[in-house]
Each structure stands twice: as structure tokens, then as C-alpha cells.
mmCIF file of C-alpha atoms in Angstrom:
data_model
loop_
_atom_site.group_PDB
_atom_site.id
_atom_site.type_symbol
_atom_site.label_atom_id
_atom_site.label_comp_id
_atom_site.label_asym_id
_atom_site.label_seq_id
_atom_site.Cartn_x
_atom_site.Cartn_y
_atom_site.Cartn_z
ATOM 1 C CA UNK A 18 0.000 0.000 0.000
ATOM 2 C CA UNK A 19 0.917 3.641 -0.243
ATOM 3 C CA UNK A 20 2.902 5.140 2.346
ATOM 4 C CA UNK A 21 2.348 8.363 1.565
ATOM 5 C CA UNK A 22 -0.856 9.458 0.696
ATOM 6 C CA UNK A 23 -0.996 12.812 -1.571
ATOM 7 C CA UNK A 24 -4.747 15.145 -2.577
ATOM 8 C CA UNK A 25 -5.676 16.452 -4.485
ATOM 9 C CA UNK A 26 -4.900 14.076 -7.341
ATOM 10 C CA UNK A 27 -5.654 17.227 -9.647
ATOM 11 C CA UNK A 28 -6.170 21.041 -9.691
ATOM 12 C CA UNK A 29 -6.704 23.816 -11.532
ATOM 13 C CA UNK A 30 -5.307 27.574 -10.292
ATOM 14 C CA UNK A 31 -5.493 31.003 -12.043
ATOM 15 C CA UNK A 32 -2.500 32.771 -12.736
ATOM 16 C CA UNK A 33 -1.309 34.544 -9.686
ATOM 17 C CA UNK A 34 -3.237 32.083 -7.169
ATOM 18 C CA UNK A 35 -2.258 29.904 -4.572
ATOM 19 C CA UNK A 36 -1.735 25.785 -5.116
ATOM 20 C CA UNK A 37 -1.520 24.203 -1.943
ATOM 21 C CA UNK A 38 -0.890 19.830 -2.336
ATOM 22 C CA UNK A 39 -1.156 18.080 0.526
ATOM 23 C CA UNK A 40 0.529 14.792 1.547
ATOM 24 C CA UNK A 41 0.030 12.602 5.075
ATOM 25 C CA UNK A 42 2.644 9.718 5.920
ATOM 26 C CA UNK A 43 2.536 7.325 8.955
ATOM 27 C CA UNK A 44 6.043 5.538 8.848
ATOM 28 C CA UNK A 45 7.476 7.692 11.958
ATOM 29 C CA UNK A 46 10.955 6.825 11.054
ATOM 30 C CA UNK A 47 10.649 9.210 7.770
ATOM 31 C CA UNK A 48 13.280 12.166 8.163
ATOM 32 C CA UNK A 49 13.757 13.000 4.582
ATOM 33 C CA UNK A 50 10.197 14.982 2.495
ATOM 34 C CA UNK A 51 11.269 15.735 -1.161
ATOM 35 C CA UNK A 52 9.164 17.228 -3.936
ATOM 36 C CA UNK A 53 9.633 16.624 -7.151
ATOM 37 C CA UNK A 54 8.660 18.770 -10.491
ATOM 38 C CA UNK A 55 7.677 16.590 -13.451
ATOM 39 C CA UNK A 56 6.847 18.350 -16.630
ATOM 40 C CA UNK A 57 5.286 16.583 -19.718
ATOM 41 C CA UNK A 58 7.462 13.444 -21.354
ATOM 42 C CA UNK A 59 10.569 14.457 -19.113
ATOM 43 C CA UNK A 60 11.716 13.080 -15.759
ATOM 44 C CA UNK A 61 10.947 14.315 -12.350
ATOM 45 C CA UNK A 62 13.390 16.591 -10.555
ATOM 46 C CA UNK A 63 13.936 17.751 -7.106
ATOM 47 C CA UNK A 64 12.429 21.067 -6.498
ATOM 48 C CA UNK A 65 12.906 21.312 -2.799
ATOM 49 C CA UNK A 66 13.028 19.036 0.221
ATOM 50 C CA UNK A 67 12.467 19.225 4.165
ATOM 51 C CA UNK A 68 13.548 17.620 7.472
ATOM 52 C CA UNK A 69 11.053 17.554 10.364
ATOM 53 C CA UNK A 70 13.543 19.554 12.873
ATOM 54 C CA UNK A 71 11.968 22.295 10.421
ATOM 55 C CA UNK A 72 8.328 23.434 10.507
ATOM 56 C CA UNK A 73 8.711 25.661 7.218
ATOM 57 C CA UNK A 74 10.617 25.698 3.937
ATOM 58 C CA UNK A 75 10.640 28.694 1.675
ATOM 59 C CA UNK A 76 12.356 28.950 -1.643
ATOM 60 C CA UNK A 77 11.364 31.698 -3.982
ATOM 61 C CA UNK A 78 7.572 30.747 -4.675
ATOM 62 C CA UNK A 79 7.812 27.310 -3.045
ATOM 63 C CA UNK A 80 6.967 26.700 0.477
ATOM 64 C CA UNK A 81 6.671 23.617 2.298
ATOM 65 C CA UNK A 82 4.910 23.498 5.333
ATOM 66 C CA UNK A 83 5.425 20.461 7.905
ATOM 67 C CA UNK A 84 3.605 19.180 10.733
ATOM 68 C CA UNK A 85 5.619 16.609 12.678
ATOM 69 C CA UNK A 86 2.563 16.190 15.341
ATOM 70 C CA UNK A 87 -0.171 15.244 12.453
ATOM 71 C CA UNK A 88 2.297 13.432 9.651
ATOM 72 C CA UNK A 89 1.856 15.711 7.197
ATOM 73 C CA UNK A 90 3.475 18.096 5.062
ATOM 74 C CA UNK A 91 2.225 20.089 2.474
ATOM 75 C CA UNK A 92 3.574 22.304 -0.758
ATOM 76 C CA UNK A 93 2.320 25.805 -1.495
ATOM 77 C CA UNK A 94 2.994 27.876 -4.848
ATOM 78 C CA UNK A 95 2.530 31.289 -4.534
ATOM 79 C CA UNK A 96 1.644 33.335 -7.300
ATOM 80 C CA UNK A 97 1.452 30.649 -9.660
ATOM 81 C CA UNK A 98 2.472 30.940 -13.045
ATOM 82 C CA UNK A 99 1.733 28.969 -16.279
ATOM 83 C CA UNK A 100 5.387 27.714 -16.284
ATOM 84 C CA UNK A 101 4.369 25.766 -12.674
ATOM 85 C CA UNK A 102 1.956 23.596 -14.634
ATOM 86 C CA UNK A 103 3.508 20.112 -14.325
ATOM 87 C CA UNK A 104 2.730 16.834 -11.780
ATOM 88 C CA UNK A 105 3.875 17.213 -8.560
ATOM 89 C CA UNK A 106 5.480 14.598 -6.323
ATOM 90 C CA UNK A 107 5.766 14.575 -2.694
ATOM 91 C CA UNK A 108 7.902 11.851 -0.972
ATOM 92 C CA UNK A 109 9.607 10.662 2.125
ATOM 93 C CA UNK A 110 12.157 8.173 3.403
ATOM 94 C CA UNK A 111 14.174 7.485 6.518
ATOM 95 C CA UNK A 112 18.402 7.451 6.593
ATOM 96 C CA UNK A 113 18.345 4.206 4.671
ATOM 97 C CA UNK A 114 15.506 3.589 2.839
ATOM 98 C CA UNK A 115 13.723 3.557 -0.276
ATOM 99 C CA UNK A 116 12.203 6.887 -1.161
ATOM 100 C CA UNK A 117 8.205 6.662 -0.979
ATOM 101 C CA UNK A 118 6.736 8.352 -3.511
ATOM 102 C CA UNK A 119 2.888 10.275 -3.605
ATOM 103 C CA UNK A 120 0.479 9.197 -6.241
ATOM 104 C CA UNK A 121 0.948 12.870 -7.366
ATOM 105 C CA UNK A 122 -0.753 15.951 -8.200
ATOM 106 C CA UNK A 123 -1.145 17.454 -11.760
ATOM 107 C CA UNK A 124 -1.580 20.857 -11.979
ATOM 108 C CA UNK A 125 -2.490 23.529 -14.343
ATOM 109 C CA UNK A 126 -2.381 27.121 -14.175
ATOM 110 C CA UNK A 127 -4.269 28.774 -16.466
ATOM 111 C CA UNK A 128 -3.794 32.362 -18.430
ATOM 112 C CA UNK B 20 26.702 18.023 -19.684
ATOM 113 C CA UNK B 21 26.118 15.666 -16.744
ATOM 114 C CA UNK B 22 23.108 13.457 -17.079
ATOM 115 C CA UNK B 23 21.569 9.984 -17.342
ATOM 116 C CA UNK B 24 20.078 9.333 -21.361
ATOM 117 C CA UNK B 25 17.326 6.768 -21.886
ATOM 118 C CA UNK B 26 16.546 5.132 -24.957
ATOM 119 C CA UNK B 27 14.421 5.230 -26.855
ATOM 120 C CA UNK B 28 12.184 7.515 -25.856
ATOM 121 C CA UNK B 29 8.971 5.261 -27.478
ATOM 122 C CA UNK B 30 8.576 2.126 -27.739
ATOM 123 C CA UNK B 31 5.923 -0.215 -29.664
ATOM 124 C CA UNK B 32 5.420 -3.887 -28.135
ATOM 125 C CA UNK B 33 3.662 -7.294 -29.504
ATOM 126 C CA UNK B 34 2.118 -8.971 -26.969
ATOM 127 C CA UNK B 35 4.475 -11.838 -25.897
ATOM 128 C CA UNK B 36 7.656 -9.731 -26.947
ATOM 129 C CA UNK B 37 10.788 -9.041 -24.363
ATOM 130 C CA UNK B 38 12.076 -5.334 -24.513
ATOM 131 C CA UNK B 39 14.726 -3.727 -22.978
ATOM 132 C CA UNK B 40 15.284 -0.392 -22.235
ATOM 133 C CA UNK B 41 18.765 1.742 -21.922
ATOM 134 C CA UNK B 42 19.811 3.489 -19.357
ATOM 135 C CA UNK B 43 23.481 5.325 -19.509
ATOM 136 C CA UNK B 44 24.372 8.207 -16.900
ATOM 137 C CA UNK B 45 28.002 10.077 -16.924
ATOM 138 C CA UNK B 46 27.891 11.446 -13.639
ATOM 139 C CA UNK B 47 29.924 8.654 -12.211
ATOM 140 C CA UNK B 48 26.949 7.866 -9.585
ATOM 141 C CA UNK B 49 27.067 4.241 -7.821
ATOM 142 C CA UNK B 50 23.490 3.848 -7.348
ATOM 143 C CA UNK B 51 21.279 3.116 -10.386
ATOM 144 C CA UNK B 52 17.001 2.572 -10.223
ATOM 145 C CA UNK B 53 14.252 1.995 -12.693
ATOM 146 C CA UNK B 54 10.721 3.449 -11.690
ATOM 147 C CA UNK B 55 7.532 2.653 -13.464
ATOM 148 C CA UNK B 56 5.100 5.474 -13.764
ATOM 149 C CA UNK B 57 1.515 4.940 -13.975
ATOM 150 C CA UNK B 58 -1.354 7.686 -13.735
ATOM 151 C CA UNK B 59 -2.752 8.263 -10.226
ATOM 152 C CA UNK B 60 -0.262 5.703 -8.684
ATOM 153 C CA UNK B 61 2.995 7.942 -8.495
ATOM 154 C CA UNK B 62 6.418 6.221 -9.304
ATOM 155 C CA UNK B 63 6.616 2.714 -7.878
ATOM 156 C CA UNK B 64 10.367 0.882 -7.775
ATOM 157 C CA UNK B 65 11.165 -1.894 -10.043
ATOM 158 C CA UNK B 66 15.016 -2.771 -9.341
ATOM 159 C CA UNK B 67 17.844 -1.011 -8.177
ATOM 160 C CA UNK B 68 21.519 -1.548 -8.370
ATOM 161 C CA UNK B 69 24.140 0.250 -5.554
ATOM 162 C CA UNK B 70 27.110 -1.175 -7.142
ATOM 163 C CA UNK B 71 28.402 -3.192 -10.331
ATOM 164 C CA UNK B 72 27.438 -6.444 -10.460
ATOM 165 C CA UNK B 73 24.812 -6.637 -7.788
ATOM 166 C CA UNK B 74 21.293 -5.423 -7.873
ATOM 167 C CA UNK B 75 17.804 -5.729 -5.694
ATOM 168 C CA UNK B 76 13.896 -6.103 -6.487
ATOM 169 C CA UNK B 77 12.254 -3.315 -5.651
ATOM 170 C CA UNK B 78 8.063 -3.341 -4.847
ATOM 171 C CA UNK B 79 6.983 -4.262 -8.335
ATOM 172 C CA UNK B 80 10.033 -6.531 -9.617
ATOM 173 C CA UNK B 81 8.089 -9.636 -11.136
ATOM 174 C CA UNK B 82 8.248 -9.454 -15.120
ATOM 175 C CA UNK B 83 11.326 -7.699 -15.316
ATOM 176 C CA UNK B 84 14.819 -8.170 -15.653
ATOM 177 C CA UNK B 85 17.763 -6.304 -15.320
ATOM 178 C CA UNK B 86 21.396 -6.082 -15.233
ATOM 179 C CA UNK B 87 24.513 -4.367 -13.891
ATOM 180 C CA UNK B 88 27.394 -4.892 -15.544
ATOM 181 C CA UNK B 89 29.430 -1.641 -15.804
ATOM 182 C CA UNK B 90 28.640 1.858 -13.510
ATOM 183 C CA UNK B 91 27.562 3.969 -16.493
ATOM 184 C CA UNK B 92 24.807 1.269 -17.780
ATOM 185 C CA UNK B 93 21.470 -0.106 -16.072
ATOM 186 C CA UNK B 94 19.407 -1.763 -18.441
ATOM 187 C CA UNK B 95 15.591 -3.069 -17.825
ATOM 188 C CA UNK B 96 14.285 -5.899 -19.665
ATOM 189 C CA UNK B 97 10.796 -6.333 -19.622
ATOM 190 C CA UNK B 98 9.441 -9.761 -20.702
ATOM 191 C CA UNK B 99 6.518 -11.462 -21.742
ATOM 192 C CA UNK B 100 5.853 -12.343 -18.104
ATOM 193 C CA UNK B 101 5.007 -8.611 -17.278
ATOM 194 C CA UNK B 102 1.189 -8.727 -17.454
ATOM 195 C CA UNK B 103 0.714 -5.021 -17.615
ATOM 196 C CA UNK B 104 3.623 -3.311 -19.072
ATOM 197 C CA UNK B 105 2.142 -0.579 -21.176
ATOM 198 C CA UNK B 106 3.279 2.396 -18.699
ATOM 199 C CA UNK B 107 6.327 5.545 -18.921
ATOM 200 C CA UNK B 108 9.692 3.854 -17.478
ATOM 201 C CA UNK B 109 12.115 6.284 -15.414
ATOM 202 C CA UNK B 110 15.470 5.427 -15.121
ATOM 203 C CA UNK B 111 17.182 7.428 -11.952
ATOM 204 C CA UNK B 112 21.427 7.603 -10.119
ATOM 205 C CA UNK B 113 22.229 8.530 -7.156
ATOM 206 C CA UNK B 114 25.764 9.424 -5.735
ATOM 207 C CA UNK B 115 25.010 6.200 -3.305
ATOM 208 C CA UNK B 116 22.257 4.372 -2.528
ATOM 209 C CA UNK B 117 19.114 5.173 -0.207
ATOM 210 C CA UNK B 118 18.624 7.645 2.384
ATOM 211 C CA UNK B 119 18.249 11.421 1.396
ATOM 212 C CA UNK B 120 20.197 11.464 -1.807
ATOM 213 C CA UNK B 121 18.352 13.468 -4.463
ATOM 214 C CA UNK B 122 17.201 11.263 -7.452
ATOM 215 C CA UNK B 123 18.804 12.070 -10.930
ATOM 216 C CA UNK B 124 16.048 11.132 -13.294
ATOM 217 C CA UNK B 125 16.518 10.512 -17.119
ATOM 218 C CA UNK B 126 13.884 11.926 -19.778
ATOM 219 C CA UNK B 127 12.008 8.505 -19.441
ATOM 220 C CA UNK B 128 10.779 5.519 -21.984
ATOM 221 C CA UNK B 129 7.451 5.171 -22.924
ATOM 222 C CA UNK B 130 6.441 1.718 -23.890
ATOM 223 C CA UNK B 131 3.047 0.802 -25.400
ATOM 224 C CA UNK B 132 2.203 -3.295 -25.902
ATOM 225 C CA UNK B 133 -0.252 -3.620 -28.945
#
């Protein structure tokens, strides 16, 4: 089953809004939350990443927000552009293990 | 340029056919992975390799093949045992294996069984 559970599977934003993904783990032992940017027929890469000693990540337009207390963790893109349209991963993983990856989130911004 | 180069970029199956993918990365990473991407079920981990000549099932290994026989190359063979393999194939590297290394990801194969 999925470790990490990510909503909405899909959304669409107007240019200059806010998308806000969500994602919700249970494996305690995670200390590692990636996101990952996948555009169109290309591979996913890292966008920007968290550890739980951390309750907030900001970097330019990207913010990740992370409560250790609930398991969950969540991305937010400010001012959203058309560029941002692309499927967004979340994941997590401990020291050692396997990354766990979100079902993922595709998102559209529109003119 | 640094990078890891999957080939080919689509590819066109008969039903009871083995394929195999490429997968050749320059940036002298140990750690090697194939990912199979599927919509609505995120990337899911086929095998992965943390050194030459040695390599592990990941979640969804059954149908699949693989092999590790110099740094640079990872290839994926899927076989006629794969019951479902229409899906996008990501090949990704990693300096080492596991833990919070960031994933190197390749442009992806897209095969389609007819």
C-alpha cells in the first residue's frame, strides 16, 4: 500500500493564485520529504526538500509546510504561473531507505 | 553536460515480446534505479543496483529483468511475463544508494504493448 498518501490528485489555479498539495505519511521513522517537479514526457526533478527539525521551507515561490505532530506536510505555490503547470510529487524516506513516492498531483495554471 | 540518457524515448510492443530499455548516466553515480510510472499511482520501484554487479527487487520486480554490468549502464528488460507493461519507465542515479540522496532522473521511456 501507499505510504504516503498525496490530494488532491488534480487542480486547476489562475495565474497569480495559490496551489496548496497536501501529503500525510505514517512511517514515523521518515526524516527526509522531497518534492519533485515533473513536466510533460521528461523526468521528475527535485524542487525542494524538508527535514522535520523544520516546521517551514521557503524557496522563492515554493513553500513547504510540515507538521511533525499530524504526519503531514504540504507544498504551497505562490503566485502561480503557467510555467508551474507540471505533476507534482511529494515523498519521504528514513536514513536508509527507499524513497516513498505520492500518487501525485497534476496541476495547471491557467492564463 | 552531466546526465543519465534513456533510450528510446517510445517504444511499440507485440504482446508476448521481451524489450529492454537503456539506461546510460556520466555522472559517475554508484546507485542506479528503474521506476515505473503509472497515472494516479505515483512512481513505484522496479530494481535497483548500488554497485556493479549486484542489484535488488524493488516493490513491483516480477516481469522484469535487469542487469549491472558496468557503472555507467542499467538496463531493464521487460518480458513477456510482465502482465501489464504498457506504462512511462524512469530510469534514476544517485551518488550512493538510499537515504536522502536526491534522485537524478533521465527523460524517461514510454512503452506501449499492442
Amino acid at each position: 500500500q501507499q505510504q504516503v498518501k498525496q490530494s488532491p490528485q488534480s487542480l486547476i489555479v489562475q495565474k497569480g493564485g495559490i496551489s496548496i498539495i497536501n501529503c500525510a505519511y505514517e512511517n514515523t521513522a521518515f526524516d527526509y520529504f522531497p518534492w519533485y517537479q515533473q513536466f510533460p514526457g521528461k523526468g521528475p526533478a527535485l524542487l525542494i526538500a524538508i527535514r522535520p527539525d523544520v516546521s517551514e521551507k521557503k524557496e522563492g515561490r515554493f513553500t513547504i509546510s510540515f507538521n511533525k505532530s499530524a504526519k503531514q506536510f504540504s507544498l504551497h505555490i505562490m503566485d502561480s504561473q503557467p510555467g508551474d503547470s507540471a505533476t507534482y510529487f511529494c515523498a519521504a524516506t528514513d536514513s536508509w531507505g527507499k524513497l516513498q513516492f505520492g500518487a501525485g498531483t497534476q496541476v495547471v495554471v491557467t492564463p | 553536460d552531466g546526465g543519465i540518457t534513456q533510450s528510446p524515448k517510445y517504444l511499440f510492443r507485440k504482446e508476448g515480446q521481451n524489450v529492454t530499455l537503456s539506461c546510460e548516466q556520466n555522472l559517475n553515480h554508484d546507485a542506479m534505479y528503474w521506476y515505473r510510472q503509472d497515472p494516479g499511482q505515483g512512481l513505484r520501484l522496479i530494481y535497483y543496483s548500488q554497485i556493479v554487479n549486484d542489484f535488488q527487487k524493488g516493490d513491483i520486480a516480477e516481469g522484469y529483468s535487469v542487469s549491472r554490468e558496468k557503472k555507467e549502464s542499467f538496463p531493464l528488460t521487460v518480458t513477456s511475463a510482465q502482465k501489464n507493461p504498457t506504462a512511462f519507465y524512469l530510469c534514476a542515479s544517485t551518488p550512493r544508494g538510499f537515504g536522502a540522496n536526491v534522485l537524478t532522473f533521465g527523460a524517461g521511456s514510454r512503452l506501449t504493448v499492442l
